[in-house]
CSV table of C-alpha atoms and ligand atoms in Angstrom, one decimal:
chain,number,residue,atom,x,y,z
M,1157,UNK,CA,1.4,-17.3,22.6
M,1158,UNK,CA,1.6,-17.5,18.7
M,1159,UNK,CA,2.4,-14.5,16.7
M,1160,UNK,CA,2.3,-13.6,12.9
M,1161,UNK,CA,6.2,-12.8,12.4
M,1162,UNK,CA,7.2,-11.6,9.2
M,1163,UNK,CA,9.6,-14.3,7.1
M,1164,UNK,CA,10.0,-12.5,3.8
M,1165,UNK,CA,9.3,-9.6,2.1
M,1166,UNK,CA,9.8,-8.9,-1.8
M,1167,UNK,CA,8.3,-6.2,-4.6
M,1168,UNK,CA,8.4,-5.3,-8.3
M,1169,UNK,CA,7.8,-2.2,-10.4
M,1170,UNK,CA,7.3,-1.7,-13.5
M,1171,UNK,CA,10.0,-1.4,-15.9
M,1172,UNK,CA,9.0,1.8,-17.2
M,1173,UNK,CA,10.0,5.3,-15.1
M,1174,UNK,CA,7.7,8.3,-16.2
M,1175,UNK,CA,9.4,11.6,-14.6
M,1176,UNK,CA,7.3,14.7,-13.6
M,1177,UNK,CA,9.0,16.6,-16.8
M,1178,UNK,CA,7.5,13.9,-18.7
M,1179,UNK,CA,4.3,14.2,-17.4
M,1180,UNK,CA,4.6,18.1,-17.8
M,1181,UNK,CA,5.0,17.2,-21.6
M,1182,UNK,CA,1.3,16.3,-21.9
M,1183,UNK,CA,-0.8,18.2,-19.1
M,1184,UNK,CA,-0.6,21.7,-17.6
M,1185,UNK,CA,1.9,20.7,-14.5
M,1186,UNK,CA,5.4,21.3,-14.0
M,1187,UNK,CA,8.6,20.1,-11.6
M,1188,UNK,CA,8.2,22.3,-9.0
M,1189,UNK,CA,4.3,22.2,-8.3
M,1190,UNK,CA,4.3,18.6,-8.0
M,1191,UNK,CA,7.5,18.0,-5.7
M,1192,UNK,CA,6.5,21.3,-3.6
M,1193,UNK,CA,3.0,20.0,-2.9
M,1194,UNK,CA,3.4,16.2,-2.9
M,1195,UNK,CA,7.4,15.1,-3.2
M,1196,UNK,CA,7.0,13.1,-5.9
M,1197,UNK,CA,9.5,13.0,-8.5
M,1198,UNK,CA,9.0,10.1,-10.6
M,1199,UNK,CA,6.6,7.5,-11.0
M,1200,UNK,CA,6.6,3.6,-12.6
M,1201,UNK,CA,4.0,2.6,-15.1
M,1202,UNK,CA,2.9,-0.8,-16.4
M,1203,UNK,CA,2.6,-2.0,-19.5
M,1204,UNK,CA,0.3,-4.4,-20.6
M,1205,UNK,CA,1.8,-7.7,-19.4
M,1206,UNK,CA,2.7,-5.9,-15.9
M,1207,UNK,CA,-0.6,-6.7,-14.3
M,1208,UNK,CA,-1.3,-7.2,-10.8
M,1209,UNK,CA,-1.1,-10.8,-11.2
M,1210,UNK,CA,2.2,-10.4,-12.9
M,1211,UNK,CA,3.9,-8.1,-10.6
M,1212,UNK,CA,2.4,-10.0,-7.9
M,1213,UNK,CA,3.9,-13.2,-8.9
M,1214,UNK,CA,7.2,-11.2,-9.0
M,1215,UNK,CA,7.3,-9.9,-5.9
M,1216,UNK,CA,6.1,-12.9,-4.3
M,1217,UNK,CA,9.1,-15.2,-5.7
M,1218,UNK,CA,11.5,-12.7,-3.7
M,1219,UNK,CA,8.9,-12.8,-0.9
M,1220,UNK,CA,9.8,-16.5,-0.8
M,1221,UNK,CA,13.9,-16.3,-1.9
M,1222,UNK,CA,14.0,-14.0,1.3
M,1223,UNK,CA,11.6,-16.4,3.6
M,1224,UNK,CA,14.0,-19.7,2.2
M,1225,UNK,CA,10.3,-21.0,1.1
M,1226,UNK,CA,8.8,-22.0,-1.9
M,1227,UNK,CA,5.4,-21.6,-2.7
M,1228,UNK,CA,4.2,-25.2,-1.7
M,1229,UNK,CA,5.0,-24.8,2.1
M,1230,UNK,CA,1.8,-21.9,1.6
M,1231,UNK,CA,-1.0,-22.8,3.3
M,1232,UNK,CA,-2.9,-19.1,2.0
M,1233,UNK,CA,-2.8,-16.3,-0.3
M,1234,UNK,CA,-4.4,-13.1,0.1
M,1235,UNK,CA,-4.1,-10.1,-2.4
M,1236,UNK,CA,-5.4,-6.2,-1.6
M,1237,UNK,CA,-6.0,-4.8,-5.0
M,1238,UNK,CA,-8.3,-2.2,-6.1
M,1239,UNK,CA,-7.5,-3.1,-9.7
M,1240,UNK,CA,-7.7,-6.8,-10.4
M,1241,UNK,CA,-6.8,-8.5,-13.8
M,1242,UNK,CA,-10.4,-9.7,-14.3
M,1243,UNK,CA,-13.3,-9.3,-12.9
M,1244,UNK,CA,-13.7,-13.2,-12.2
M,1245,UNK,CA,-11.3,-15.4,-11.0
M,1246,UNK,CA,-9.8,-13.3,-8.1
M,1247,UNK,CA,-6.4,-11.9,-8.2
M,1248,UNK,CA,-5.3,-14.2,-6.0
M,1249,UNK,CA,-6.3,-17.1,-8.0
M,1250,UNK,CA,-4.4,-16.1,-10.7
M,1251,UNK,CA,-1.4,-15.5,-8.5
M,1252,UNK,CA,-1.8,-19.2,-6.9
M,1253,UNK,CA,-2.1,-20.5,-10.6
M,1254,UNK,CA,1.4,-18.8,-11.5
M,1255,UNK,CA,3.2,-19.9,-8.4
M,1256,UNK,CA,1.8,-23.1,-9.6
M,1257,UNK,CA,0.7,-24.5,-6.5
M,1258,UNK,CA,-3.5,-25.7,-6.1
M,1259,UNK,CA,-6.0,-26.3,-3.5
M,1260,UNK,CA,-5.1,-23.7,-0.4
M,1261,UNK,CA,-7.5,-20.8,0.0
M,1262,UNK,CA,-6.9,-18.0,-1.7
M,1263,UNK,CA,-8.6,-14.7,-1.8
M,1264,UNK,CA,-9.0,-10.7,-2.9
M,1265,UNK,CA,-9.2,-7.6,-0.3
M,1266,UNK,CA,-10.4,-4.6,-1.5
M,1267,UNK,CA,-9.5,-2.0,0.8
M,1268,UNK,CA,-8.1,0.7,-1.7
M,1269,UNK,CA,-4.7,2.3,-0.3
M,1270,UNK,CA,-5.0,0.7,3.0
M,1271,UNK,CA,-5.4,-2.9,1.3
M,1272,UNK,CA,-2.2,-4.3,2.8
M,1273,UNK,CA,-2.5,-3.2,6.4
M,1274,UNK,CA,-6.3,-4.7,6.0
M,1275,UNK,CA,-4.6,-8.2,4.3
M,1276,UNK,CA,-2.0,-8.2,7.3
M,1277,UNK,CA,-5.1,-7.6,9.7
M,1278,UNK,CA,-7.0,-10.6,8.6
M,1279,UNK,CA,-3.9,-12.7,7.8
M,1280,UNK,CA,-2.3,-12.3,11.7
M,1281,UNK,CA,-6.2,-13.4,12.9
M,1282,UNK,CA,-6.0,-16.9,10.7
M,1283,UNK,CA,-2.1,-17.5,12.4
M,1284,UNK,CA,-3.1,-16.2,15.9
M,1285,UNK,CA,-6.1,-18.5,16.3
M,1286,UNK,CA,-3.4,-21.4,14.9
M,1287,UNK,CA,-6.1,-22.6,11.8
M,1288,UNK,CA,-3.1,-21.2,9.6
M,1289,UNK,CA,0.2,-21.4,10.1
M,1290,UNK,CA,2.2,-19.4,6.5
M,1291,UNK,CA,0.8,-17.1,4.4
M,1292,UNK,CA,1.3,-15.0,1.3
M,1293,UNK,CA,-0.2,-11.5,1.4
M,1294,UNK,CA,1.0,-9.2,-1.3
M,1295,UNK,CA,-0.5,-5.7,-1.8
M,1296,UNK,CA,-1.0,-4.6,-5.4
M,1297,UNK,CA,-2.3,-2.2,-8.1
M,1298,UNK,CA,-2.2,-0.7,-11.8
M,1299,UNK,CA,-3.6,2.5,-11.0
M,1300,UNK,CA,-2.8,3.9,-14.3
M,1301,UNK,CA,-5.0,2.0,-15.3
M,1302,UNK,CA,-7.9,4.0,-14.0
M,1303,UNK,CA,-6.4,7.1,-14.3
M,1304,UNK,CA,-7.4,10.0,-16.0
M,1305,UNK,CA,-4.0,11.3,-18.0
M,1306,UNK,CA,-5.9,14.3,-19.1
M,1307,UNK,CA,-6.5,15.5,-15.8
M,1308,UNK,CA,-3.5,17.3,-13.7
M,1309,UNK,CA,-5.2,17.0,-10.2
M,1310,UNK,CA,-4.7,13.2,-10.7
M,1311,UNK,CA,-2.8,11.9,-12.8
M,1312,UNK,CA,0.6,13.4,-11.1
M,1313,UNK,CA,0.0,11.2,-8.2
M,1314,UNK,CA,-0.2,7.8,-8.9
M,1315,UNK,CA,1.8,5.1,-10.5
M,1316,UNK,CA,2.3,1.1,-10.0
M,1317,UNK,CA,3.9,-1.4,-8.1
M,1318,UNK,CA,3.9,-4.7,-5.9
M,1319,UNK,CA,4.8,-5.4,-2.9
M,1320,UNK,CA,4.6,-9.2,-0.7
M,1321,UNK,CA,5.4,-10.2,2.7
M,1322,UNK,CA,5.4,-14.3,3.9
M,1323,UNK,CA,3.5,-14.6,7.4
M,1324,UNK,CA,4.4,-17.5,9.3
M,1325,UNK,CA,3.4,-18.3,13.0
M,1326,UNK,CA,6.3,-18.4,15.4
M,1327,UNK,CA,6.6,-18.3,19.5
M,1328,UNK,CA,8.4,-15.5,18.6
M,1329,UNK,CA,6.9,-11.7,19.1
M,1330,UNK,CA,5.8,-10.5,15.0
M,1331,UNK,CA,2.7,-8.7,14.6
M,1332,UNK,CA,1.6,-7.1,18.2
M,1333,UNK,CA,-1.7,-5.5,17.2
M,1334,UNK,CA,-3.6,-4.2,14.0
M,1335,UNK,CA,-6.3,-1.5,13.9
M,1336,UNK,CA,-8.5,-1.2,11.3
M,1337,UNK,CA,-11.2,1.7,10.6
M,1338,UNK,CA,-13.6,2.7,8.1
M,1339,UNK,CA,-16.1,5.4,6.9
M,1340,UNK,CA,-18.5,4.9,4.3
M,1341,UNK,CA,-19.8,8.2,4.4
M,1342,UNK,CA,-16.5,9.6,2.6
M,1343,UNK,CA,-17.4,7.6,-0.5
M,1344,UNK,CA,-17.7,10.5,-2.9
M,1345,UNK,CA,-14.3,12.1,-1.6
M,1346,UNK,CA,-12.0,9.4,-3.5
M,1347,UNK,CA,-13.6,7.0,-5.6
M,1348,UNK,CA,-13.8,5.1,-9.3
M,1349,UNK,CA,-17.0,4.8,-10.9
M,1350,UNK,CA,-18.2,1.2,-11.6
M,1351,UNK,CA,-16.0,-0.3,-14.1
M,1352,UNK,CA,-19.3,-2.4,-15.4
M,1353,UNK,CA,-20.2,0.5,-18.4
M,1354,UNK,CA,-23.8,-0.9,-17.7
M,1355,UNK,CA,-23.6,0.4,-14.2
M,1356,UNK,CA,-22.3,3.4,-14.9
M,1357,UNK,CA,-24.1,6.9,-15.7
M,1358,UNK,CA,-22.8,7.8,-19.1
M,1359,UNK,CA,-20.8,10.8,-18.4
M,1360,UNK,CA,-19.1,9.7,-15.5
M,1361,UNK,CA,-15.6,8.4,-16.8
M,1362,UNK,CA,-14.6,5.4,-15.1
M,1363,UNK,CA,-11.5,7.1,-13.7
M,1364,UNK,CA,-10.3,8.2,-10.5
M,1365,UNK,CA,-12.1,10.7,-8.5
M,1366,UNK,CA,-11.1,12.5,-5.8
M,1367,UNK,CA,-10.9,15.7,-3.8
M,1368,UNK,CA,-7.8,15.8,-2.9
M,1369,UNK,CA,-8.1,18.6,0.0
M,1370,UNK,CA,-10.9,16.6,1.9
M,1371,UNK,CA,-8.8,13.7,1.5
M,1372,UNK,CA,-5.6,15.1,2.6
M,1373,UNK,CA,-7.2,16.7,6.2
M,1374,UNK,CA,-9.4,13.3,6.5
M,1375,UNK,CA,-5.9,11.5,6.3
M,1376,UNK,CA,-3.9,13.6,8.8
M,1377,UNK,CA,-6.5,13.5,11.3
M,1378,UNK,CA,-7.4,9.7,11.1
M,1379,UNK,CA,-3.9,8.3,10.6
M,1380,UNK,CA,-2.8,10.9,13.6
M,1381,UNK,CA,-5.5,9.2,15.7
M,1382,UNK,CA,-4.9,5.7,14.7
M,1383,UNK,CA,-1.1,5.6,15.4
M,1384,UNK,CA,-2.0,6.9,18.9
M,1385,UNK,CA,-4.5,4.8,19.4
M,1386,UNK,CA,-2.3,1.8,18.5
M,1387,UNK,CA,0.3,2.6,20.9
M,1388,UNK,CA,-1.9,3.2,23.5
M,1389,UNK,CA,-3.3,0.1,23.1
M,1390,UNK,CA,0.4,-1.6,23.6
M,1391,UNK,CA,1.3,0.7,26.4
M,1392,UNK,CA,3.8,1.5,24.3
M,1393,UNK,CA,5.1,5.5,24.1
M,1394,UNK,CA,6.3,6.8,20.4
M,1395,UNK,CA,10.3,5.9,21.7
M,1396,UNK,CA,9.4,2.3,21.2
M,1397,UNK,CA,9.2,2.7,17.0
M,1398,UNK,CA,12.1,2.0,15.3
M,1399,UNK,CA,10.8,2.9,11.9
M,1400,UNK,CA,7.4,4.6,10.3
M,1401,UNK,CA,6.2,2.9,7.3
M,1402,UNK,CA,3.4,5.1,6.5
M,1403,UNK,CA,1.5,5.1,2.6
M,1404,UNK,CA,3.2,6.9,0.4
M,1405,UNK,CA,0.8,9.6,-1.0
M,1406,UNK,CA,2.3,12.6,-0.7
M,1407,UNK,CA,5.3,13.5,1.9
M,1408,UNK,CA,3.3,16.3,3.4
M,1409,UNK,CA,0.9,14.1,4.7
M,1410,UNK,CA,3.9,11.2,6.0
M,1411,UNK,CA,5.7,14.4,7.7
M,1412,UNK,CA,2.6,15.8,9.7
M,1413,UNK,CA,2.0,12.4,10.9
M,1414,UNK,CA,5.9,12.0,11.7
M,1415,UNK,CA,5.6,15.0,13.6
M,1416,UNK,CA,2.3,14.2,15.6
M,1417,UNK,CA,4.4,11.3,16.7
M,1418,UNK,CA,7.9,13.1,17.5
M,1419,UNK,CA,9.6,11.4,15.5
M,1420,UNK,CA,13.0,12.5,13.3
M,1421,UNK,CA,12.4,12.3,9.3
M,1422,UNK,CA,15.2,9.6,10.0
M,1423,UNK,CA,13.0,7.2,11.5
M,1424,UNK,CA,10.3,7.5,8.6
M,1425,UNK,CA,10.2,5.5,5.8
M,1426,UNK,CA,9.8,7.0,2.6
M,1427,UNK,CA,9.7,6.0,-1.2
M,1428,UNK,CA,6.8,8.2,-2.4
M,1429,UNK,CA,9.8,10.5,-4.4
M,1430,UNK,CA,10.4,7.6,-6.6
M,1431,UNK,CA,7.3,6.1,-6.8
M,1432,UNK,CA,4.1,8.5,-6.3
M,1433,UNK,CA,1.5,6.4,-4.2
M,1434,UNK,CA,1.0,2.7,-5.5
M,1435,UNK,CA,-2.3,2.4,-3.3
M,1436,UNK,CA,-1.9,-1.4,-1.9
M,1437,UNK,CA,1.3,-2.0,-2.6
M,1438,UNK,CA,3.3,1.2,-1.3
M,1439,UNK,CA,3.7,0.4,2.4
M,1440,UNK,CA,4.7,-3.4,1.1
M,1441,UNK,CA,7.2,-1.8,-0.8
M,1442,UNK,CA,8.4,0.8,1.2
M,1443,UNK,CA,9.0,-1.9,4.1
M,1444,UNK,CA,10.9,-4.6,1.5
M,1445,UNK,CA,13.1,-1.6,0.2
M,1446,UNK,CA,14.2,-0.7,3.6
M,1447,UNK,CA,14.5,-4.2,4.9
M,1448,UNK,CA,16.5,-5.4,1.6
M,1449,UNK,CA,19.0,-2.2,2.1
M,1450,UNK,CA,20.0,-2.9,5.8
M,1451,UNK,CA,18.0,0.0,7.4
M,1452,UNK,CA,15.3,-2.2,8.9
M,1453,UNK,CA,16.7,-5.4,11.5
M,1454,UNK,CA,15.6,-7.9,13.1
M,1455,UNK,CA,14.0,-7.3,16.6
M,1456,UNK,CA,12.9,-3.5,15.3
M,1457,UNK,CA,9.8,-1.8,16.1
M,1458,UNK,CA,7.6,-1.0,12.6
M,1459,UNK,CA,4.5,1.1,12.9
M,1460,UNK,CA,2.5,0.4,9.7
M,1461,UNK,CA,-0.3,2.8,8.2
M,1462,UNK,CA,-2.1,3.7,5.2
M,1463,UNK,CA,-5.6,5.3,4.1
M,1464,UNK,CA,-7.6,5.2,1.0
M,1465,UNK,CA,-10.8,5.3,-0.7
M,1466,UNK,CA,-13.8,4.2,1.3
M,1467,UNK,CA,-12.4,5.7,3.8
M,1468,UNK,CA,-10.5,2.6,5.1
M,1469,UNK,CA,-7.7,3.0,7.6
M,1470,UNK,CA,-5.5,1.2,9.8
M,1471,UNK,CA,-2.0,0.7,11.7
M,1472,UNK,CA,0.1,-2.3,12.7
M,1473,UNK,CA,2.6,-2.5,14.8
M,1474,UNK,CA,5.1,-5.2,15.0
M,1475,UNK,CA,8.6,-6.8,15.6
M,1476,UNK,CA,10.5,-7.6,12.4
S,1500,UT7,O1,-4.0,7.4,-0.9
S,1500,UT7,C1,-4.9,8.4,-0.5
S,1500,UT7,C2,-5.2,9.1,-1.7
S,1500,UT7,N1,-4.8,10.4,-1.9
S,1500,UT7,C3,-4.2,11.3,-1.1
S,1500,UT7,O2,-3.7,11.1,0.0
S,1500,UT7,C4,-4.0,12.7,-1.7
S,1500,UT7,C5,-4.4,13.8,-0.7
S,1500,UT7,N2,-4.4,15.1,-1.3
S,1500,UT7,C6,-3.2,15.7,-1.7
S,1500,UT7,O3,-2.2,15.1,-1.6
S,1500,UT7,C7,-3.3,17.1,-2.1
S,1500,UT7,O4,-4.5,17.6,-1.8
S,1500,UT7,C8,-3.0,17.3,-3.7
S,1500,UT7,C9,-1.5,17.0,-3.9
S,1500,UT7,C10,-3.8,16.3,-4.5
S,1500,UT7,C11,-3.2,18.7,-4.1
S,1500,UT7,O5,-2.5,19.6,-3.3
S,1500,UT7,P1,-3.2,20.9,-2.7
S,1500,UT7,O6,-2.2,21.7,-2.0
S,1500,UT7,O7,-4.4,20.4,-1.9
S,1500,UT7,O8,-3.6,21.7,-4.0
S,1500,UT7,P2,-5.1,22.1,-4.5
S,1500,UT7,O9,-5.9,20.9,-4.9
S,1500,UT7,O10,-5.7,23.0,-3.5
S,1500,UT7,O11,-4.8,22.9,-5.8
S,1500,UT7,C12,-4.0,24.2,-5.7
S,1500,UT7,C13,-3.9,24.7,-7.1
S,1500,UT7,C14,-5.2,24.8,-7.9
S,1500,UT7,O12,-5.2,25.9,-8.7
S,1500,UT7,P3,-6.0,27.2,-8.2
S,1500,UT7,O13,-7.4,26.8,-8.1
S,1500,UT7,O14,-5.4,27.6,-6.9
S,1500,UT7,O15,-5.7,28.2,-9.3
S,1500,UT7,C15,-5.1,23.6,-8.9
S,1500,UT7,O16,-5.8,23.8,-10.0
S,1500,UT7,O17,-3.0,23.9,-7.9
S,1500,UT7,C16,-3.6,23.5,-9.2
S,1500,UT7,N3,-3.2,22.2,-9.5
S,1500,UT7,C17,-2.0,22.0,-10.2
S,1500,UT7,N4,-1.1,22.8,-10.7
S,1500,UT7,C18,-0.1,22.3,-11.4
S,1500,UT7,C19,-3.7,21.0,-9.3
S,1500,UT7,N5,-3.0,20.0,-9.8
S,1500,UT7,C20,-1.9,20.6,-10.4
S,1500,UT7,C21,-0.8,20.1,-11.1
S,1500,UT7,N6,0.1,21.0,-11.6
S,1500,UT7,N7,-0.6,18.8,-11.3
């Protein structure tokens, strides 16, 4: 049997920290409402060299440090981003171009928040049927770019970041199963006008839009049936997870999940209080900071999941 086992993992974030009393500074918001209602208490933000292709690149040289690889033993690249560098070459492209290596496939997921469960998805199908043996995926996005910093409902929320994780197949358990789920007819709950000004109706900004109370019951009900679903499809009961690495959007949503599944707070990883939600890349880097500080080992159980725009879902369970 092969399996996708995770080598490496690695992230970046921007060098810049904007705290909520900053923020407070410039819209009607304040300390209190935004750690009460989401647990975010600080945020990083690009500037403009930190692009996804940049902090990509970063996070996937520690990717590769931690794997004991370097970039030409990659046989594939794949990048979820919602917010590209340009709109033509891809991401990953640009990312191969920086790590300086040519010729392997390399490709963009657009999959919103859930981008990096969706990359690990396809990523584990290329190993498992043995057409690709390592692979890059990194999760990614500059979602201040398309923010509106005017708007209070929004802009508290987001910030930036990268995070990368080297697949590589092994006879060794890694990824057991991925899920992956999606609802088109949610596409006005959370969305970003077209960023081509000719195909977009001139008083829509081409910001994020969402309503965030449909998307916060869409989320708790769908990522509370997925991680069920996922188990039951291991035979596996919620005693088998070592850690939750669920997206980081706001902790109310990671603790009614955590709950759903019976799990102590101590078993969930968290990072959303020092980040706000970095779409692609916030399971990515949740997973690499808890790896890099000792909490996650070798032979653990991870249960993976994330939601975003579309909607797109989906879990992943595995042994790190
Ligand atoms: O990755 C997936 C994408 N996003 C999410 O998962 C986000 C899901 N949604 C949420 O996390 C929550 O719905 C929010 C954090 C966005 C909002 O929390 P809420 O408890 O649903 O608040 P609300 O939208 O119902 O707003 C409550 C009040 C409103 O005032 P009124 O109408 O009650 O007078 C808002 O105008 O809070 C007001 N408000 C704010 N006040 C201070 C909204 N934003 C702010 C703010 N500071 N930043």
């Amino acid at each position: 049997m092969v399996y996708s086992r995770i080598l490496g993992t690695g992230s970046y974030l921007p060098k810049r920290v904007v705290t909520n009393d900053e923020l407070a500074q410039t819209v009607d918001t304040n300390d209190e409402w935004i750690v009460t209602r989401t647990g975010i208490r600080s945020r990083h933000i690009s500037d403009a060299e930190e692009t996804s292709s940049y902090m990509g690149y970063h996070a996937s040289l520690r990717a590769l440090e931690a794997a004991q690889l370097k970039a030409e033993d990659l046989d594939m690249i794949i990048v979820a981003t919602t917010t590209p560098d340009k709109g033509l070459p891809n991401t990953a492209c640009l990312l191969q171009d920086r790590l300086g290596v040519t010729y392997i496939p390399a490709f963009d997921i657009t999959a919103a928040c859930a981008g990096f469960v969706y990359a690990l998805s396809v990523a584990d199908q290329y190993i498992r049927t043995g057409m690709i043996k390592t692979i890059l995926i990194v999760g990614v996005d500059v979602l201040s770019a398309v923010t509106n910093w005017a708007d209070r409902s929004t802009c508290v929320l987001f910030g930036d970041g990268a995070g990368a994780a080297i697949l590589q197949a092994s006879d060794k358990p890694g990824i057991l199963s991925t899920v992956l789920r999606a609802d088109g007819r949610q596409k006005d709950s959370l969305y970003i006008p077209s960023l081509l000004p000719g195909q977009r109706k001139a008083e829509e900004l081409p910001y994020i839009h969402m309503n965030g109370r449909e998307v916060f019951k869409f989320a708790v009900r769908a990522l509370e049936k997925i991680v069920e679903e996922i188990l039951a499809d291991n035979g596996l009961s919620q005693d088998a997870i070592d850690w939750l690495i669920p997206h980081q959007a706001n902790l109310r949503i990671i603790t009614a999940i955590a709950e759903k599944l019976n799990l102590s707070m101590d078993k969930v990883v968290t990072s959303v209080e020092k980040y706000a939600n970095t779409s692609a890349a916030s399971v990515p880097i949740a997973m690499d900071e808890a790896i890099r500080d000792g909490r996650i080992k070798r032979g653990q159980t991870l249960l993976l999941e994330a939601i975003g725009g579309g909607f797109m879902w989906g879990a992943a369970l595995l042994v790190y």
